Amino acid sequence: MPHRISYFIKNRRLLCCYLAAITLVLSLNSCSTVKRIKKDNYLITENTIIEDGKKNKNDRINNIIIQKTNSGMGGFITFPLKLHIYNLARPNIDSIINANILSDSIKVKRRTALLSKKQFDKQIQSKQSFNSWLKRTGEPPVLLNEDITIKTATNLKKYYYSKGWFDNEVDYDIKKDTNSRAQVTYKVTKNKPYILDSVTPIISTSAIDTLYDVFSKSSLLKKGQQYDEENLVNERDRINTYLRNAGFYYFSKDYIRFVTDTIDTNYKVNTELIIVNRSIRTDDSTFTAPFKSYKIKEVNIFTDDNFENRFKAISDTTQHNGYNLYSKDKLRFKPKALTNAMFINKGDTYSDIARSRTSRYLYDLQMFKSPSIVYVENERDTTLTANIFLEPEKKYELSFDPEISQSNIQTIGFSFSTGLKIRNIFRGAETLEISGIAAIGSSKEPLDTEDAFFDINEFGGNIRLTIPRLFSPFNTDKIIPKYMSPRTVINLSATSQQNIGLDKQAISSMFGYNWFPSKTVSNNLELFNIQFVKNLNTSNYFGVYSNSFDRLDNIARSSNYINNDESLEIPPNNFSEADIFIDDVLTGNTSLNQDDDDFATVNSIDERKERLTENNLIFSTSFDYKKDKRRDIFDNDFSIFKWRVELAGNLLSNLSRVIGSPVDENGNYDVFGVTFSQYLKTEIDYIRYLDFGRKNVFAFRTYAGIAIPYGNSNSIPFAESFFAGGPNDNRAWTAYNLGPGSSKTTNEFNEANFKIHLSAEQRFSLFGNLRGALFVDAGNIWNVLDNVEEEAATFTGFDSLKDIAVGSGFGLRYDFDFFVLRFDIGLKTYDPSQDTGNRWFRDYNFRNAVYNIGINYPF
């Protein structure tokens, strides 16, 4: 508390500025919001719903109000920005221009002579255009209209009636003041609710009536529950879905209605469920008939139905597993590849589910353009013929993607990536994707001034095969049925880098499955994922990690290992003396001993160097689960849950033990001279969006991840570690700059094997497509159960949670519909790297802020 008081005393000027700004906002709000309001008109500043004497804040109910206030109204401090912008416009701009300029011929003549007639006309037009822009961008004042208030009261009455309060009463009260403002209060008295009692079926079709006892068991209408019209709507949809999946092809929810009776029932509702017969129209009459349950007589698959060959005759006919396949040209697909996509089977009862699953599976194959399924009734019997029309996509698809880039290691870079997609490569609806990338760049600090200008390069290639089924020697249909669209993915990639970091060569291969149990859930199982990373230029470690070298250099001088005017960098661009110094320190050949802080620093630098320069071999198995409830890109009320678990090294460890492989000096097994990694890694990620209406969204995210080395490893490979900071993490720190823990590290890339992250963001509309946001980010990374010994960087228990960093800030976003351009300013609110008691608001200013530019939202 004393620290906070001293902070605000030291920043009293800033506090005065805030108070002045608040005073200005209040002044503007009290004056300019009503300056365009004419006499006897009133600006609505607040709408309130009082329900049984208490204020109702439910968004769904408050959204019933038709005449809403201007955006920005309400709360302790109101600032309706759009209204202020609108009020800047002149309502009679043409009259003003005419009176002040055009009516004065001398003024017009003088300006025309000065500017020219064309420029003078453009000046007048620009005034008019800017005035129009203010009106379009702004928001006109919402003026009280009592007729609309009455309509809102009527809608509220209807809403409460639909929820079972049939005898509800709704009134309203309008308070007007002398400043042309009005507040509207709606007073609701619900009174006693009505309770659902009996449901009596009246079903005309006997075939449906015999099924009533079956489908009524899952009814949404329960005796004793409060009447709710929404339950009737949902029950109607449920019955319709059931019957359309029970063979009643011509059935629709229009044939279902409910009749309720509340006369002399003592607040009880007796309901009749009425299902009428089918209405059939002919050319000159309409008649009714009982519904029939249909079966599938035939399934016809037209494999190449397109505009170009619409006049061609069918030339290729094949039958497979009860399906008829027709082609106008030669059949491109193996029959099994198409029949496996079918859920509509000969002899089955008609089902909407079978139809939708077939459409979805065909779409997921990415082989066809908008598959079409048409049913034809066979009038001689109660059957349907299913005709499925497929229009194949092009077999080959080529893509190109050039890019110009700049980064902290290169002045300019050029890259070119290309990809070739081959569909149906083995005639089983498989997809083969071949892609490659080539990049060159010029480094900011070339190691050799005689090198070519473009001294950075990267080359890579990737091959990916997708098989639309589980490629397995076992029958997996009972575990993962085909309606889950199971796929097998095989991937092989290789990359090579020069003058980027330590110059790496990487090879990876993956064999895995993915499937989709429902519209919201997806699963991904990587049975085998093999990664091999070889560092080619480890002697340049201190050239890349220059901060570590600077710390070694300072310790060498302070310990009199070298003179004050000397450096370990002897000769230039050769850092071998830094390695010699590390070896001398750790073997006791310097004045430093194990109790010195500098000794611990050198030891920490050496451990980090060994880990970041070692070659990595990772042989892992992983499983990913994702549940995404977002309906579409416009949905702002949803949740996403992701969980991942990964095991690495177990298979190699067991094989090494069984065959009796030798171990190295550290007691670890090697494969081809490389110590393979062994660890358990898991991550949990939860995102929630809450839509408060009018483009006002509150979003938050919680994330936790841990990777525990064991067996053949005592640390986690750099590529599998966690980092903190950056535009999609804690935005008050740059990427890799936060943590671990409370350590005061100056490393270029800070990483650890345990991470906690939380974010909360309030998003709101400013004007047009411009959005604003206020956010708070919290989290950090730590080392746990590995070979890092630094106490400040290690998670030791709940007490380490005091080292969670907090950043806050604000941002702007511009919505281009297909993507969002984002600009955020992050301010360090709580910095765990500072001394205890001096962590809050230590560098809370724009000079120490982090400015982030990103595409789309951070989560």
Short mmCIF file of C-alpha atoms in Angstrom, two decimals, residues 368-728:
data_model
loop_
_atom_site.label_atom_id
_atom_site.label_comp_id
_atom_site.label_asym_id
_atom_site.label_seq_id
_atom_site.Cartn_x
_atom_site.Cartn_y
_atom_site.Cartn_z
CA PHE A 368 -16.62 -32.86 -55.70
CA LYS A 369 -18.40 -29.53 -56.12
CA SER A 370 -21.60 -29.28 -54.03
CA PRO A 371 -22.90 -32.89 -54.23
CA SER A 372 -26.65 -33.09 -54.90
CA ILE A 373 -29.03 -35.78 -53.57
CA VAL A 374 -32.49 -36.10 -55.15
CA TYR A 375 -35.20 -38.60 -54.11
CA VAL A 376 -37.82 -39.83 -56.58
CA GLU A 377 -40.99 -41.56 -55.37
CA ASN A 378 -41.92 -44.87 -56.98
CA GLU A 379 -45.72 -44.66 -57.26
CA ARG A 380 -46.26 -48.42 -57.59
CA ASP A 381 -44.93 -49.09 -54.08
CA THR A 382 -43.93 -47.19 -50.96
CA THR A 383 -40.30 -46.74 -52.00
CA LEU A 384 -37.87 -44.02 -53.05
CA THR A 385 -35.02 -43.98 -55.53
CA ALA A 386 -32.03 -41.93 -54.37
CA ASN A 387 -30.11 -40.21 -57.16
CA ILE A 388 -26.74 -38.74 -56.17
CA PHE A 389 -25.15 -36.31 -58.62
CA LEU A 390 -21.41 -35.67 -58.34
CA GLU A 391 -19.35 -33.07 -60.20
CA PRO A 392 -15.64 -33.82 -59.74
CA GLU A 393 -13.17 -31.06 -58.96
CA LYS A 394 -10.12 -30.61 -61.19
CA LYS A 395 -7.58 -33.36 -60.65
CA TYR A 396 -4.60 -30.96 -60.46
CA GLU A 397 -4.44 -27.67 -58.59
CA LEU A 398 -1.33 -25.48 -58.58
CA SER A 399 -0.65 -22.61 -56.16
CA PHE A 400 2.02 -19.89 -55.93
CA ASP A 401 2.78 -17.59 -53.02
CA PRO A 402 5.57 -14.97 -53.29
CA GLU A 403 6.41 -12.88 -50.21
CA ILE A 404 8.72 -10.03 -49.21
CA SER A 405 9.68 -9.88 -45.53
CA GLN A 406 11.86 -8.10 -43.00
CA SER A 407 12.88 -9.21 -39.51
CA ASN A 408 15.32 -8.61 -36.70
CA ILE A 409 17.95 -10.78 -38.45
CA GLN A 410 17.54 -9.71 -42.06
CA THR A 411 17.38 -6.37 -43.88
CA ILE A 412 15.19 -7.78 -46.61
CA GLY A 413 14.09 -11.23 -47.64
CA PHE A 414 12.32 -12.82 -50.58
CA SER A 415 10.50 -16.12 -50.44
CA PHE A 416 8.56 -18.18 -52.92
CA SER A 417 6.39 -21.15 -52.09
CA THR A 418 4.50 -23.36 -54.47
CA GLY A 419 2.20 -26.29 -54.08
CA LEU A 420 0.66 -28.99 -56.23
CA LYS A 421 -2.52 -30.77 -55.14
CA ILE A 422 -3.38 -34.03 -56.91
CA ARG A 423 -6.86 -35.37 -56.23
CA ASN A 424 -7.85 -39.02 -56.50
CA ILE A 425 -4.24 -39.97 -57.11
CA PHE A 426 -4.76 -43.72 -56.51
CA ARG A 427 -8.45 -43.66 -57.63
CA GLY A 428 -9.54 -44.08 -54.02
CA ALA A 429 -10.36 -40.38 -53.37
CA GLU A 430 -6.90 -39.82 -51.89
CA THR A 431 -5.27 -36.38 -52.01
CA LEU A 432 -1.54 -35.86 -52.47
CA GLU A 433 -0.12 -32.40 -51.74
CA ILE A 434 3.45 -31.51 -52.68
CA SER A 435 4.78 -28.13 -51.60
CA GLY A 436 8.12 -26.38 -51.50
CA ILE A 437 9.63 -23.13 -50.27
CA ALA A 438 12.75 -21.24 -51.28
CA ALA A 439 13.87 -18.07 -49.51
CA ILE A 440 16.86 -15.74 -49.68
CA GLY A 441 17.69 -12.71 -47.57
CA SER A 442 20.33 -10.22 -46.60
CA SER A 443 21.45 -10.31 -42.97
CA LYS A 444 21.74 -7.08 -40.99
CA GLU A 445 25.13 -8.07 -39.60
CA PRO A 446 26.91 -10.39 -42.06
CA LEU A 447 29.64 -12.56 -40.54
CA ASP A 448 31.90 -11.97 -43.49
CA THR A 449 31.81 -8.65 -45.33
CA GLU A 450 33.13 -10.37 -48.45
CA ASP A 451 30.09 -12.64 -48.66
CA ALA A 452 27.38 -12.06 -51.25
CA PHE A 453 24.63 -9.57 -50.43
CA PHE A 454 22.03 -12.36 -50.12
CA ASP A 455 23.79 -14.45 -47.48
CA ILE A 456 20.67 -16.02 -45.90
CA ASN A 457 18.79 -18.87 -47.51
CA GLU A 458 16.23 -21.48 -46.62
CA PHE A 459 14.93 -24.37 -48.66
CA GLY A 460 12.27 -26.88 -47.80
CA GLY A 461 9.80 -29.38 -49.15
CA ASN A 462 6.72 -31.18 -47.88
CA ILE A 463 4.70 -34.18 -49.08
CA ARG A 464 1.29 -34.89 -47.55
CA LEU A 465 -1.02 -37.78 -48.40
CA THR A 466 -4.62 -37.82 -47.13
CA ILE A 467 -6.57 -41.10 -47.30
CA PRO A 468 -10.35 -40.85 -46.64
CA ARG A 469 -10.44 -43.81 -44.24
CA LEU A 470 -8.39 -45.29 -41.41
CA PHE A 471 -5.43 -47.08 -42.97
CA SER A 472 -5.12 -49.95 -40.53
CA PRO A 473 -4.83 -53.76 -40.54
CA PHE A 474 -7.71 -53.87 -38.03
CA ASN A 475 -11.41 -53.22 -38.54
CA THR A 476 -12.07 -49.92 -36.73
CA ASP A 477 -15.65 -49.31 -37.91
CA LYS A 478 -17.15 -50.10 -34.51
CA ILE A 479 -14.74 -47.77 -32.69
CA ILE A 480 -14.71 -44.95 -35.24
CA PRO A 481 -17.68 -45.39 -37.62
CA LYS A 482 -17.48 -43.84 -41.06
CA TYR A 483 -20.04 -41.11 -40.28
CA MET A 484 -17.21 -39.48 -38.28
CA SER A 485 -15.34 -38.92 -41.59
CA PRO A 486 -12.14 -40.68 -40.47
CA ARG A 487 -8.96 -39.89 -42.41
CA THR A 488 -5.38 -41.08 -42.46
CA VAL A 489 -2.65 -38.48 -42.91
CA ILE A 490 0.94 -39.28 -43.88
CA ASN A 491 3.38 -36.38 -43.95
CA LEU A 492 7.07 -36.04 -44.80
CA SER A 493 9.02 -32.75 -44.75
CA ALA A 494 12.60 -31.46 -44.85
CA THR A 495 14.12 -27.98 -44.44
CA SER A 496 17.60 -26.50 -44.54
CA GLN A 497 18.69 -23.06 -43.27
CA GLN A 498 21.90 -21.11 -43.72
CA ASN A 499 22.92 -18.04 -41.69
CA ILE A 500 19.70 -18.30 -39.70
CA GLY A 501 20.43 -18.99 -36.06
CA LEU A 502 22.70 -21.99 -35.79
CA ASP A 503 21.95 -23.18 -39.35
CA LYS A 504 19.65 -26.16 -39.11
CA GLN A 505 18.66 -29.18 -41.13
CA ALA A 506 15.40 -30.76 -40.10
CA ILE A 507 13.58 -33.86 -41.27
CA SER A 508 10.20 -34.94 -39.95
CA SER A 509 7.61 -37.57 -40.75
CA MET A 510 4.17 -38.22 -39.36
CA PHE A 511 1.51 -40.92 -39.56
CA GLY A 512 -1.81 -40.12 -37.94
CA TYR A 513 -5.58 -40.25 -37.94
CA ASN A 514 -8.25 -37.61 -37.54
CA TRP A 515 -12.02 -37.94 -37.21
CA PHE A 516 -15.05 -35.85 -36.28
CA PRO A 517 -17.53 -37.43 -33.83
CA SER A 518 -19.90 -34.45 -34.15
CA LYS A 519 -20.19 -31.01 -35.71
CA THR A 520 -18.42 -29.47 -32.73
CA VAL A 521 -15.83 -32.13 -31.84
CA SER A 522 -12.67 -33.11 -33.72
CA ASN A 523 -10.01 -35.63 -32.73
CA ASN A 524 -6.47 -36.06 -34.03
CA LEU A 525 -4.22 -39.00 -33.18
CA GLU A 526 -0.60 -38.93 -34.36
CA LEU A 527 0.56 -42.51 -33.97
CA PHE A 528 4.12 -41.71 -35.03
CA ASN A 529 5.76 -38.31 -35.30
CA ILE A 530 9.50 -38.40 -35.92
CA GLN A 531 11.57 -35.21 -35.92
CA PHE A 532 15.31 -34.93 -36.38
CA VAL A 533 17.01 -31.52 -36.05
CA LYS A 534 20.72 -31.10 -36.75
CA ASN A 535 22.54 -27.86 -35.86
CA LEU A 536 25.22 -27.20 -38.46
CA ASN A 537 26.93 -24.11 -37.08
CA THR A 538 27.17 -24.54 -33.32
CA SER A 539 30.44 -22.56 -33.23
CA ASN A 540 28.36 -19.46 -33.97
CA TYR A 541 26.30 -19.89 -30.79
CA PHE A 542 27.60 -16.71 -29.14
CA GLY A 543 27.13 -14.84 -32.42
CA VAL A 544 23.41 -15.63 -32.25
CA TYR A 545 23.02 -15.36 -28.47
CA SER A 546 25.10 -12.21 -28.06
CA ASN A 547 23.60 -11.31 -24.67
CA SER A 548 25.09 -14.49 -23.19
CA PHE A 549 28.46 -13.60 -24.70
CA ASP A 550 28.31 -10.06 -23.26
CA ARG A 551 27.62 -11.48 -19.79
CA LEU A 552 30.58 -13.88 -20.13
CA ASP A 553 32.77 -11.05 -21.39
CA ASN A 554 31.92 -8.88 -18.36
CA ILE A 555 32.54 -11.75 -15.92
CA ALA A 556 35.91 -12.49 -17.58
CA ARG A 557 37.03 -8.88 -17.03
CA SER A 558 35.62 -8.56 -13.49
CA SER A 559 37.38 -11.80 -12.48
CA ASN A 560 40.68 -10.59 -14.04
CA TYR A 561 40.62 -13.48 -16.52
CA ILE A 562 41.33 -10.86 -19.17
CA ASN A 563 42.33 -7.21 -18.96
CA ASN A 564 39.71 -4.47 -18.84
CA ASP A 565 40.64 -3.32 -22.35
CA GLU A 566 40.45 -6.83 -23.79
CA SER A 567 37.59 -9.03 -24.95
CA LEU A 568 36.96 -12.74 -25.31
CA GLU A 569 36.21 -11.99 -28.92
CA ILE A 570 39.73 -12.83 -30.19
CA PRO A 571 40.03 -12.88 -33.17
CA PRO A 572 36.91 -11.09 -34.52
CA ASN A 573 33.89 -13.27 -35.22
CA ASN A 574 35.49 -16.27 -33.54
CA PHE A 575 34.01 -17.03 -30.15
CA SER A 576 36.12 -20.06 -29.24
CA GLU A 577 37.73 -18.20 -26.28
CA ALA A 578 34.30 -17.90 -24.70
CA ASP A 579 34.10 -21.71 -24.64
CA ILE A 580 37.61 -21.91 -23.19
CA PHE A 581 36.62 -19.43 -20.47
CA ILE A 582 33.52 -21.47 -19.59
CA ASP A 583 35.61 -24.64 -19.34
CA ASP A 584 38.21 -22.90 -17.15
CA VAL A 585 35.53 -21.57 -14.79
CA LEU A 586 33.77 -24.93 -14.38
CA THR A 587 37.03 -26.85 -13.86
CA GLY A 588 38.30 -24.40 -11.23
CA ASN A 589 41.03 -22.75 -13.30
CA THR A 590 39.90 -19.22 -12.53
CA SER A 591 39.45 -17.10 -9.40
CA LEU A 592 35.74 -17.99 -9.32
CA ASN A 593 34.43 -20.75 -7.08
CA GLN A 594 31.11 -22.51 -6.78
CA ASP A 595 29.82 -20.11 -4.11
CA ASP A 596 30.14 -17.09 -6.41
CA ASP A 597 27.10 -15.73 -8.25
CA ASP A 598 29.22 -15.31 -11.37
CA PHE A 599 30.14 -19.01 -11.24
CA ALA A 600 26.42 -19.89 -11.18
CA THR A 601 25.82 -17.53 -14.11
CA VAL A 602 28.56 -19.16 -16.19
CA ASN A 603 27.22 -22.61 -15.30
CA SER A 604 23.69 -21.53 -16.35
CA ILE A 605 24.99 -20.17 -19.67
CA ASP A 606 26.83 -23.42 -20.31
CA GLU A 607 23.75 -25.56 -19.56
CA ARG A 608 21.66 -23.42 -21.90
CA LYS A 609 24.31 -23.57 -24.63
CA GLU A 610 24.55 -27.34 -24.41
CA ARG A 611 20.78 -27.71 -24.68
CA LEU A 612 20.33 -25.28 -27.57
CA THR A 613 23.22 -26.63 -29.63
CA GLU A 614 22.56 -30.34 -29.22
CA ASN A 615 20.91 -32.24 -32.05
CA ASN A 616 17.37 -33.42 -31.34
CA LEU A 617 15.63 -36.69 -32.14
CA ILE A 618 11.98 -36.79 -31.13
CA PHE A 619 9.84 -39.91 -31.63
CA SER A 620 6.41 -39.13 -30.22
CA THR A 621 2.76 -40.09 -30.10
CA SER A 622 0.09 -37.46 -29.42
CA PHE A 623 -3.67 -37.00 -29.16
CA ASP A 624 -5.61 -33.76 -29.68
CA TYR A 625 -9.22 -33.15 -28.66
CA LYS A 626 -11.10 -30.02 -29.69
CA LYS A 627 -14.67 -28.96 -29.00
CA ASP A 628 -15.64 -25.80 -30.87
CA LYS A 629 -19.21 -24.57 -30.31
CA ARG A 630 -18.89 -21.59 -32.64
CA ARG A 631 -21.65 -21.77 -35.26
CA ASP A 632 -20.08 -19.43 -37.85
CA ILE A 633 -17.70 -16.47 -38.12
CA PHE A 634 -20.46 -14.08 -36.99
CA ASP A 635 -21.15 -15.98 -33.75
CA ASN A 636 -19.87 -14.09 -30.70
CA ASP A 637 -21.35 -16.29 -27.97
CA PHE A 638 -19.50 -19.60 -27.86
CA SER A 639 -16.74 -21.62 -26.21
CA ILE A 640 -13.73 -23.59 -27.46
CA PHE A 641 -12.01 -26.30 -25.42
CA LYS A 642 -8.75 -27.91 -26.54
CA TRP A 643 -6.69 -30.62 -24.86
CA ARG A 644 -3.46 -32.19 -26.08
CA VAL A 645 -1.28 -34.93 -24.64
CA GLU A 646 2.03 -36.12 -26.09
CA LEU A 647 4.40 -38.93 -25.15
CA ALA A 648 7.90 -38.99 -26.61
CA GLY A 649 10.74 -41.49 -26.46
CA ASN A 650 8.97 -44.42 -24.81
CA LEU A 651 9.18 -46.74 -27.82
CA LEU A 652 12.87 -46.01 -28.45
CA SER A 653 13.64 -46.36 -24.74
CA ASN A 654 11.96 -49.77 -24.51
CA LEU A 655 13.63 -51.00 -27.71
CA SER A 656 17.03 -49.80 -26.50
CA ARG A 657 16.54 -51.61 -23.22
CA VAL A 658 15.37 -54.84 -24.89
CA ILE A 659 18.22 -55.03 -27.39
CA GLY A 660 20.76 -53.94 -24.77
CA SER A 661 21.99 -50.76 -26.46
CA PRO A 662 25.02 -49.13 -24.80
CA VAL A 663 24.65 -45.88 -22.89
CA ASP A 664 26.80 -42.75 -23.09
CA GLU A 665 28.72 -41.06 -20.26
CA ASN A 666 25.48 -39.48 -19.02
CA GLY A 667 23.67 -42.81 -18.83
CA ASN A 668 21.50 -42.07 -21.87
CA TYR A 669 20.73 -44.15 -24.95
CA ASP A 670 21.73 -42.83 -28.37
CA VAL A 671 20.27 -43.54 -31.80
CA PHE A 672 22.76 -42.94 -34.63
CA GLY A 673 24.84 -40.88 -32.23
CA VAL A 674 21.97 -38.65 -31.12
CA THR A 675 20.40 -38.75 -27.65
CA PHE A 676 16.66 -39.06 -28.22
CA SER A 677 14.21 -37.02 -26.12
CA GLN A 678 11.83 -38.60 -23.65
CA TYR A 679 9.06 -36.56 -22.03
CA LEU A 680 5.35 -36.21 -21.25
CA LYS A 681 3.67 -33.03 -22.46
CA THR A 682 0.09 -31.87 -22.00
CA GLU A 683 -1.79 -28.63 -22.71
CA ILE A 684 -5.28 -27.37 -21.85
CA ASP A 685 -6.82 -24.33 -23.55
CA TYR A 686 -10.28 -22.85 -22.92
CA ILE A 687 -11.76 -19.81 -24.71
CA ARG A 688 -15.13 -18.23 -23.96
CA TYR A 689 -16.96 -15.42 -25.77
CA LEU A 690 -19.92 -13.60 -24.19
CA ASP A 691 -22.03 -11.44 -26.50
CA PHE A 692 -23.69 -8.48 -24.75
CA GLY A 693 -25.22 -7.17 -27.96
CA ARG A 694 -24.50 -4.14 -30.13
CA LYS A 695 -21.03 -5.53 -31.01
CA ASN A 696 -20.06 -5.52 -27.33
CA VAL A 697 -18.19 -8.76 -26.61
CA PHE A 698 -16.33 -9.99 -23.53
CA ALA A 699 -13.78 -12.72 -24.26
CA PHE A 700 -11.45 -14.60 -21.95
CA ARG A 701 -8.91 -17.39 -22.27
CA THR A 702 -7.25 -19.77 -19.82
CA TYR A 703 -4.27 -21.90 -20.79
CA ALA A 704 -1.89 -24.24 -19.00
CA GLY A 705 0.85 -26.46 -20.35
CA ILE A 706 3.60 -28.62 -18.88
CA ALA A 707 6.31 -30.83 -20.39
CA ILE A 708 8.07 -33.19 -17.98
CA PRO A 709 11.36 -34.83 -19.04
CA TYR A 710 12.20 -38.28 -17.71
CA GLY A 711 14.12 -41.42 -18.58
CA ASN A 712 16.48 -40.53 -21.39
CA SER A 713 16.17 -36.73 -20.89
CA ASN A 714 16.63 -34.19 -18.15
CA SER A 715 15.40 -31.23 -20.24
CA ILE A 716 12.90 -30.41 -22.99
CA PRO A 717 13.98 -29.67 -26.58
CA PHE A 718 13.81 -25.99 -27.46
CA ALA A 719 11.13 -26.62 -30.11
CA GLU A 720 8.85 -28.25 -27.52
CA SER A 721 9.34 -25.65 -24.77
CA PHE A 722 6.93 -22.84 -23.85
CA PHE A 723 7.54 -19.12 -24.18
CA ALA A 724 5.61 -16.06 -22.98
CA GLY A 725 4.95 -12.62 -24.41
CA GLY A 726 4.04 -11.49 -27.90
CA PRO A 727 0.95 -10.21 -29.75
CA ASN A 728 -1.09 -13.35 -28.98
#
